[in-house]
Coordinates of C-alpha atoms and ligand atoms in Angstrom, one line a residue:
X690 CA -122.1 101.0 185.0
X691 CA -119.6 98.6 186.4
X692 CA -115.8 99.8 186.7
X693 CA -115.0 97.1 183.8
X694 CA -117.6 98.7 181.6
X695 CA -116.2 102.0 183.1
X696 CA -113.2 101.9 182.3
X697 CA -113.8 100.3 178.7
X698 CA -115.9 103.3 178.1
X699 CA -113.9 106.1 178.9
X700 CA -110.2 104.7 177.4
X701 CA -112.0 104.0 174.6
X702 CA -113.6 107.7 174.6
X703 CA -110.5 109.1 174.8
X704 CA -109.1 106.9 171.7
X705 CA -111.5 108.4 169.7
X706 CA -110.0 111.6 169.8
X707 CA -106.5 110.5 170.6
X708 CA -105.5 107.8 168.7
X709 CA -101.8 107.5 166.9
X710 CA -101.8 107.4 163.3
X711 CA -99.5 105.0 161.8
X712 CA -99.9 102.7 158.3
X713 CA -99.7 99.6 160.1
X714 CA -102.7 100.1 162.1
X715 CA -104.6 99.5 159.0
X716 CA -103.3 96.2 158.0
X717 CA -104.1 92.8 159.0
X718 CA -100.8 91.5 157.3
X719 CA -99.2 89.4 160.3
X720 CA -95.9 90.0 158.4
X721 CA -96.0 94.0 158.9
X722 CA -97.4 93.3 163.1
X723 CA -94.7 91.3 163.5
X724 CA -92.1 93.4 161.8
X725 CA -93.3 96.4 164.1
X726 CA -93.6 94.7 167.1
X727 CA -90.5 93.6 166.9
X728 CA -88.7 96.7 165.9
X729 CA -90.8 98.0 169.0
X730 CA -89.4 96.1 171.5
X731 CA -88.0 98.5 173.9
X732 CA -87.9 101.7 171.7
X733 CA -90.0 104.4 171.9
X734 CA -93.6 103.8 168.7
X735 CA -92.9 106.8 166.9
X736 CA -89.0 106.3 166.6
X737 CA -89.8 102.5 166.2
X738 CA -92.0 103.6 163.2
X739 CA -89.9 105.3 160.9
X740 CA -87.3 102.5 161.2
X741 CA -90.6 100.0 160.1
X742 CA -91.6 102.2 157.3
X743 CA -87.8 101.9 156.1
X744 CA -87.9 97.5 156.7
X745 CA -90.8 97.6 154.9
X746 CA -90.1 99.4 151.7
X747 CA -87.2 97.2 151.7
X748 CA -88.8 94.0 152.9
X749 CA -92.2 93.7 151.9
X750 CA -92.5 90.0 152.3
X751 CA -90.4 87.8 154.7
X752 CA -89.1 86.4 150.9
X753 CA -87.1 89.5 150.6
X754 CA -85.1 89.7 154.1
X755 CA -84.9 85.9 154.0
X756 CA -82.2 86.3 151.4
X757 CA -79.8 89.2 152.3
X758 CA -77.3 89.3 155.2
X759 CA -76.9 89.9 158.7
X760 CA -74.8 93.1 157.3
X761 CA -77.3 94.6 155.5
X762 CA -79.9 93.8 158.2
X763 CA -77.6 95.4 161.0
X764 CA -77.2 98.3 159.1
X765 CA -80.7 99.1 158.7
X766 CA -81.2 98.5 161.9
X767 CA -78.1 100.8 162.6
X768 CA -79.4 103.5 165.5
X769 CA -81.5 101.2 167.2
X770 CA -79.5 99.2 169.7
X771 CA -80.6 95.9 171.0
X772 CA -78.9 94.2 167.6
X773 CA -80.1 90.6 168.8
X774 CA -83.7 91.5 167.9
X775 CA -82.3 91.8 164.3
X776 CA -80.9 88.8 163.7
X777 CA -83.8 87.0 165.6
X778 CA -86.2 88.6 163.1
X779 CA -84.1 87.9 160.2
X780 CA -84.0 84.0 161.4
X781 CA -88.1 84.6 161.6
X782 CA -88.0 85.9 158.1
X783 CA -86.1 82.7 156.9
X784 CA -88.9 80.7 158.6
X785 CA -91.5 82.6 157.3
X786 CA -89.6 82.3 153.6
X787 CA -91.0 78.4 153.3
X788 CA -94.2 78.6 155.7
X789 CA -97.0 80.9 156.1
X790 CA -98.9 82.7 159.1
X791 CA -101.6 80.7 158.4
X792 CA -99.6 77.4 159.0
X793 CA -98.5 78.2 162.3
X794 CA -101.3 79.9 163.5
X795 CA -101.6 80.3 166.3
X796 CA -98.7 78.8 167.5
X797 CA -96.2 82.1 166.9
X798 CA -93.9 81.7 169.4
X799 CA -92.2 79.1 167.4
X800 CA -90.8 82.0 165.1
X801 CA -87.6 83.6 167.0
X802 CA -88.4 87.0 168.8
X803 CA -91.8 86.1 169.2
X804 CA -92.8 86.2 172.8
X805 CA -96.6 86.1 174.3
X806 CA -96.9 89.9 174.1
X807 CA -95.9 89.7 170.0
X808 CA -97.9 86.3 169.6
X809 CA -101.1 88.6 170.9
X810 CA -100.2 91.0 169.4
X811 CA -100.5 89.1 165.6
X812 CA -103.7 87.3 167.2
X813 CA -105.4 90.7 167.9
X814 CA -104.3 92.2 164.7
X815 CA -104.0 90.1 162.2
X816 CA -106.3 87.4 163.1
X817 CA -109.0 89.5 165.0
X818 CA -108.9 87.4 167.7
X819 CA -110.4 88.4 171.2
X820 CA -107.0 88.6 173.2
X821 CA -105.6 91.5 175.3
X822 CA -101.4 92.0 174.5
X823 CA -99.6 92.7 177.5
X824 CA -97.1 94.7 177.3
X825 CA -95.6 97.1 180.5
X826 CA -97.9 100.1 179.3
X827 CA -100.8 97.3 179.8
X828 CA -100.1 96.1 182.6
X829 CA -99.1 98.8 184.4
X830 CA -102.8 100.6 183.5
X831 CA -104.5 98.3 184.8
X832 CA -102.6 98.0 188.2
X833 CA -103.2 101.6 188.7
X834 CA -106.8 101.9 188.0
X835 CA -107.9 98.8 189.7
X836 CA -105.4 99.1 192.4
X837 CA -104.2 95.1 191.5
X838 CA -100.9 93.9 192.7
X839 CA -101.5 91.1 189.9
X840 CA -102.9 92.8 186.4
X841 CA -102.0 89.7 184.6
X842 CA -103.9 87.6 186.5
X843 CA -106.9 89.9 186.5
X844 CA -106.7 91.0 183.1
X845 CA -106.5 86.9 182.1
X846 CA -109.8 86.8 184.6
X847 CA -111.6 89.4 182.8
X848 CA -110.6 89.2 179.4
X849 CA -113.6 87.8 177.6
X850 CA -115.8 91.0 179.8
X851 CA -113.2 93.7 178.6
X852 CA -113.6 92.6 175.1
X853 CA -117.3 92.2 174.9
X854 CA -118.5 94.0 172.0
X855 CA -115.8 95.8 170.8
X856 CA -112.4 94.8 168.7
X857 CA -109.5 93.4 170.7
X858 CA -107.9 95.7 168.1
X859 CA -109.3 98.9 168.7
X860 CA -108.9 98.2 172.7
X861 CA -105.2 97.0 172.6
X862 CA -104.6 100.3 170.3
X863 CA -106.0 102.6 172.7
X864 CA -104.2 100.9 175.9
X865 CA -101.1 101.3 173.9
X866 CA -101.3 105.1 173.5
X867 CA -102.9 106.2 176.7
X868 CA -100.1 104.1 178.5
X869 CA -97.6 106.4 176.2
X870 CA -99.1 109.6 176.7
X871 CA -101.5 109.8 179.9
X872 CA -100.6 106.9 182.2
X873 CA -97.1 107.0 181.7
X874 CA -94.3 105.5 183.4
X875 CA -93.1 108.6 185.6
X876 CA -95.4 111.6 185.6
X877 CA -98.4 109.8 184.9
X878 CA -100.4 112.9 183.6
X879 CA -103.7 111.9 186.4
X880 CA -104.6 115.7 186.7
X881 CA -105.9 115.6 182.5
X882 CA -107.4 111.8 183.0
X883 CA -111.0 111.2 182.6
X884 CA -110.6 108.1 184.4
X885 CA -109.3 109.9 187.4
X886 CA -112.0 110.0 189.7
X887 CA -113.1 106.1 189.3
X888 CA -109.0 105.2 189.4
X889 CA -107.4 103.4 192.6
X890 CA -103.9 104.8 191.5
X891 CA -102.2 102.1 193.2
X892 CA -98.6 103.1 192.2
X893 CA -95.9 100.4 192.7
X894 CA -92.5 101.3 193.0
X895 CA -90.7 100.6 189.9
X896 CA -87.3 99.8 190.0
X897 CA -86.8 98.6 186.8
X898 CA -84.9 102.0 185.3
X899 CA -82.6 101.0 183.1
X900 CA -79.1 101.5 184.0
X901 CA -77.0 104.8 182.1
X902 CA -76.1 103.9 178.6
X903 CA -73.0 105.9 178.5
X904 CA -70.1 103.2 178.8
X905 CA -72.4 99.9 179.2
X906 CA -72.3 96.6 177.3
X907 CA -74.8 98.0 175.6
X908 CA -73.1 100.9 174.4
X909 CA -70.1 99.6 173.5
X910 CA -71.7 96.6 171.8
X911 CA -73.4 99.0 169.2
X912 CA -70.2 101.0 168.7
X913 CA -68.9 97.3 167.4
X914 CA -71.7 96.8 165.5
X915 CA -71.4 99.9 163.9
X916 CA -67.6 99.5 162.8
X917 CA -68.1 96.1 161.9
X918 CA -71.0 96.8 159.7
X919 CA -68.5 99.5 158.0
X920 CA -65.4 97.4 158.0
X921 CA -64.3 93.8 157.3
X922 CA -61.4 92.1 158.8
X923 CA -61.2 93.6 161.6
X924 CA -57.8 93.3 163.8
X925 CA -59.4 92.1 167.4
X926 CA -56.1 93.8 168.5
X927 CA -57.0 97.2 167.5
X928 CA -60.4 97.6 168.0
X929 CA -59.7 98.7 171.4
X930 CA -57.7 101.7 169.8
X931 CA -60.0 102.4 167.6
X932 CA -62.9 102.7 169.3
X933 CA -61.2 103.6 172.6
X934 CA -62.4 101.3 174.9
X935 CA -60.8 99.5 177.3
X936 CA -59.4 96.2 176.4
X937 CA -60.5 94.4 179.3
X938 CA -63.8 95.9 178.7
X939 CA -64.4 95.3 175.4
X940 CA -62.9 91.6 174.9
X941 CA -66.1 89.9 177.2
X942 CA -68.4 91.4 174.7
X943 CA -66.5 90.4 171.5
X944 CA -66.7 87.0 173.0
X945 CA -70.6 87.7 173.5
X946 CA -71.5 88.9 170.6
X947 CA -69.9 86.0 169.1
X948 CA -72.0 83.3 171.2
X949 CA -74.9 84.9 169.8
X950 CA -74.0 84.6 166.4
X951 CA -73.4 88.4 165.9
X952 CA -70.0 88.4 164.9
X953 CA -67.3 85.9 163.2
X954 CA -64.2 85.2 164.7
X955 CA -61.4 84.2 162.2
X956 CA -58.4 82.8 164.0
X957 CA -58.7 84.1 167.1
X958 CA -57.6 87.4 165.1
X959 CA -59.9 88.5 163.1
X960 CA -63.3 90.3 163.7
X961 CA -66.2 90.4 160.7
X962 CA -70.2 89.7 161.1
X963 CA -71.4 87.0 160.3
X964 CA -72.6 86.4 157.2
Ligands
SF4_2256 S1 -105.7 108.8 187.1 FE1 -103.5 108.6 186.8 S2 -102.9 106.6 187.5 FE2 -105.1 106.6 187.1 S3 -105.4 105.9 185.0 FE3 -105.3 108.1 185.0 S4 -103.1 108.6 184.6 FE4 -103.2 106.5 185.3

């Protein structure tokens, strides 16, 4: 056996035993894969599940969130951080609200929040289509096992082999959770592999850890979010106090969060989201 066919083999042997249970992995509907993927971006599957089961008992069509507001959005989203992904998947919902899937297949990335991992993702899915989504689970796999300084590139190269015969489904499924609980980030768990002895374990330093949340823009932006999504009218003036930030901290991310549509500024004084 080759190492392609190798490597299919085994991660897909280990699915079968391993695999993650979740609703959506039995639906085709590209409304619930995008929803997920979505709410996935940069949090944790099983955290980013419970806040999909919540959007979707709420939203179950695009109709639905296509008609409330950026406040009710936010605050279902409340917990998650990262509130820009909100507001660009409400804006997808309003899209989606007068066209379908189908008539923008398979052109995706025309819906905001919708990148070449999430337009995959919806191809492989939804649409069975034979495509490989590339995420940093994926291609960090496939670096390690092959020993490639370039995955994308060789996973572009050898797409059509590594889905011979089996569901890009089933194959992007089982990349996904072995990336999340055997090849992991740090600690990659090698010692319980089965593909240890055929893998390169080419291990590039990663120096992409994400900088401490305590007292970043980050934090501090959800800690706005939060009040605002509680409060109306806000006094610019106070928020400082209230939340106890800094002034000169917090004023550059008022003005951001603004830009992006976030937030509503009423005569220079006043602080609301947008509606
Ligand atoms: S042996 Fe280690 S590096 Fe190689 S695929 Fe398994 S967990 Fe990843």
């Amino acid at each position: 056996m080759n190492k392609i066919n190798l490597f299919k083999h085994e991660l897909l042997k280990w699915s079968k035993k391993n695999k993650r249970e979740y609703s959506w992995r039995y639906s085709n509907d590209p409304w619930k894969i995008l929803l997920l993927e979505i709410i996935a971006q940069q949090t944790q599957l099983d955290r980013a599940n419970i806040y999909y089961e919540k959007f979707i008992k709420r939203f179950p069509t695009p109709k639905e969130m296509s008609i409330v507001t950026k406040k009710e959005i936010l605050s279902l989203w409340s917990g998650l951080g990262y509130n820009s992904r909100a507001l660009r998947l409400h804006e997808a919902s309003k899209i989606l609200s007068k066209k379908s899937f189908d008539s923008i297949y398979p052109n995706f990335e025309v819906l905001p929040g919708v990148g070449k991992y999430t337009k995959n993702a919806i191809l492989s899915f939804a649409y069975k289509e034979k495509v490989i989504a590339q995420d940093t689970n994926v291609v960090r796999i496939f670096s390690r096992f092959f020993g490639t300084k370039n995955p994308e590139s060789f996973i572009e190269e050898n797409e059509k082999i590594l889905l011979k015969n089996i569901q890009s489904r089933k194959f992007n499924e089982a990349l996904m959770d072995f990336g999340s609980k055997i090849c992991k980030s740090k600690n990659p768990l090698c010692d319980s592999c089965l593909l240890e002895p055929n893998c390169k374990k080419f291990f590039q330093d990663t120096k992409h850890a994400q900088s401490a949340f305590k007292g970043s823009s980050r934090e501090i932006r959800g800690k706005i979010i939060k009040y605002l999504i509680n409060n109306e009218n806000v006094e610019i003036s106070s928020l400082n106090k209230t939340l106890e930030i800094e002034d000169s901290k917090i004023k550059p991310i008022i003005k951001k969060l603004a830009d992006e549509g976030l937030v509503n500024i009423k005569n220079k004084k006043l602080i609301e989201i947008s509606s």
